Coordinates of C-alpha atoms in Angstrom, one line a residue:
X31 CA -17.0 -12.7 -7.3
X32 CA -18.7 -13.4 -10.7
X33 CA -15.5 -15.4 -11.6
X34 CA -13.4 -11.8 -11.0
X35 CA -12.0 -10.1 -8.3
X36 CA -14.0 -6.5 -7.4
X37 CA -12.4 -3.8 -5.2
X38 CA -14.7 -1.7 -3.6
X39 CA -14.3 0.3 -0.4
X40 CA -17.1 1.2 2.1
X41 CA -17.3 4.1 4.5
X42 CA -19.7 5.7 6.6
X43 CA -23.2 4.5 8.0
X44 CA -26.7 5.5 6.9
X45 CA -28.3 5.0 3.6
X46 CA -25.7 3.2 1.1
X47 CA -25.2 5.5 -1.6
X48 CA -22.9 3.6 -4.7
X49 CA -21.2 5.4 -6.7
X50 CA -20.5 3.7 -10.5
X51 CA -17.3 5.3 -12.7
X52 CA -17.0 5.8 -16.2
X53 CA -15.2 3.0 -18.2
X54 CA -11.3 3.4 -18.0
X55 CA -11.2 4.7 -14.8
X56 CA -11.6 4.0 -11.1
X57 CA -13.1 5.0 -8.1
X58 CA -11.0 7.7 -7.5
X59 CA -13.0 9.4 -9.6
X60 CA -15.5 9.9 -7.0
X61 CA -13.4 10.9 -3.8
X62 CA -14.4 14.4 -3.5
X63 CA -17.9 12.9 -3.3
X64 CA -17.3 9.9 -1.3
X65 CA -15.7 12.2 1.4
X66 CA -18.2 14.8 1.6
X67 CA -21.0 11.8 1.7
X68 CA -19.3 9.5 4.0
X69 CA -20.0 11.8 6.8
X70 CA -23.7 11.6 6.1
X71 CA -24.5 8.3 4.5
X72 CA -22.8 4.3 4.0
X73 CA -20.7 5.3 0.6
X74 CA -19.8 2.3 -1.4
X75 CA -17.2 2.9 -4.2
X76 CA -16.1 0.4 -6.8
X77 CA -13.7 -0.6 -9.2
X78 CA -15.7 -2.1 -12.5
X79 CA -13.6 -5.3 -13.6
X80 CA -11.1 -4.6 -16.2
X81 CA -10.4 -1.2 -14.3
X82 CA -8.8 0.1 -11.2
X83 CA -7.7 -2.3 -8.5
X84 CA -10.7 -5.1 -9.8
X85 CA -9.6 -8.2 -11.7
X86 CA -9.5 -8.5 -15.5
X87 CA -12.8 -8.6 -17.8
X88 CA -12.1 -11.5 -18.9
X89 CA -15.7 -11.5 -20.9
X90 CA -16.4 -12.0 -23.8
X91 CA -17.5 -8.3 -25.6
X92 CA -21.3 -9.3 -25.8
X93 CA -21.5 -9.9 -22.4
X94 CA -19.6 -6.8 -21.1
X95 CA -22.2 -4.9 -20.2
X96 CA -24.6 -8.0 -18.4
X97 CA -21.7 -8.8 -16.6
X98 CA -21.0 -5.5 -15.4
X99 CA -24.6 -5.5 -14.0
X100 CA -24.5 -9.2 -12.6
X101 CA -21.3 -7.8 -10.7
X102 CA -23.2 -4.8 -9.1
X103 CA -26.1 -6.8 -8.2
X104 CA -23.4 -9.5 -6.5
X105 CA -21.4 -6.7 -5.0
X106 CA -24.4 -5.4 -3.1
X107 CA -26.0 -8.9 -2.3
X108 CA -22.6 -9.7 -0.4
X109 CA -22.5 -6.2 1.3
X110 CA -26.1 -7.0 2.1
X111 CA -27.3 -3.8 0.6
X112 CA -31.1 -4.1 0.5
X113 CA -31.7 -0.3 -0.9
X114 CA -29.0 2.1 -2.2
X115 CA -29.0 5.1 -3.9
X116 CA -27.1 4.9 -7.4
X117 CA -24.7 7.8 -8.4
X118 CA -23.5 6.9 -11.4
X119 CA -21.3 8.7 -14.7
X120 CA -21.1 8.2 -18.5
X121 CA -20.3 4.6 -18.6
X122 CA -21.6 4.2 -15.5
X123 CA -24.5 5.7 -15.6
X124 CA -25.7 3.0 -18.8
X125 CA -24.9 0.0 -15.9
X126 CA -27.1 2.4 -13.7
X127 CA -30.3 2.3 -16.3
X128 CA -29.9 -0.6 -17.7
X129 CA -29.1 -2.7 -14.2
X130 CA -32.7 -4.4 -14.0
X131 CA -31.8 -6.8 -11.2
X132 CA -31.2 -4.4 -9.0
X133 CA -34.5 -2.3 -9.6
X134 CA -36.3 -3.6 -6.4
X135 CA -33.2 -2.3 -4.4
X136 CA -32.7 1.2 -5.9
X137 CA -34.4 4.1 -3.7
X138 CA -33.1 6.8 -6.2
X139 CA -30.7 6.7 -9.6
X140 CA -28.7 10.5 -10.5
X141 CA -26.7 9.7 -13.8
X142 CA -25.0 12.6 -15.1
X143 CA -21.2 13.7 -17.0
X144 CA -18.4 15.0 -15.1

C-alpha cells in the first residue's frame, strides 16, 4: 500500500474506531483499549510505516508526515471505512489533526498523551 507494506489488525463490529500510535512504537500501545472497545465497536489498530510490523519509511523526511496521512486515508479506503472515530496519541495525534483527506470520514477525533 502507498509503495509500503501496513499491518493493521481489525476486530469487533459497530462503529470503526482507529486508533493512531505515537512515533517509535506500535499498536500494542493500544491493547488495553482495543480490547475493552472491541466488544462494543469495529477497532482498527495500525502499525505507522517505519514502525511495528509495517514496512520501512522509505520517504524522504519532507514527506513523512503526508505520507503518513496518504497511508491512513488508503488503509481505511481498502477496509472500506466510510466514518471512523480517530483515537490518536502524541505523534499520532499530529497525523490525526493534520489528516485533511480524511475529514469527510471522521465522526469524532480524541488526541491526547499517554
Amino acid at each position: 500500500m502507498n509503495g509500503t507494506s501496513l499491518y493493521y489488525e481489525m476486530s469487533g463490529n459497530g462503529l470503526p474506531i482507529v486508533f493512531i500510535h505515537d512515533y517509535s512504537t506500535s499498536h500494542h500501545l493500544f491493547e488495553p483499549q482495543a480490547d475493552y472497545f472491541s466488544k462494543r465497536a469495529k477497532v482498527i489498530v495500525f502499525d505507522l510505516r517505519g514502525n511495528g510490523q509495517s514496512g520501512k519509511m522509505d520517504v524522504e523526511i519532507s514527506r513523512i508526515v503526508d505520507t503518513h496521512c496518504e497511508d491512513l486515508k488508503l488503509l481505511l479506503d481498502a477496509l472500506a471505512v466510510e466514518r471512523a472515530v480517530i483515537v490518536a496519541c502524541s505523534g499520532g495525534a499530529v497525523l490525526a489533526q493534520l489528516d485533511r483527506p480524511h475529514e469527510g470520514n471522521c465522526s469524532r477525533v480524541w488526541c491526547g498523551h499517554l
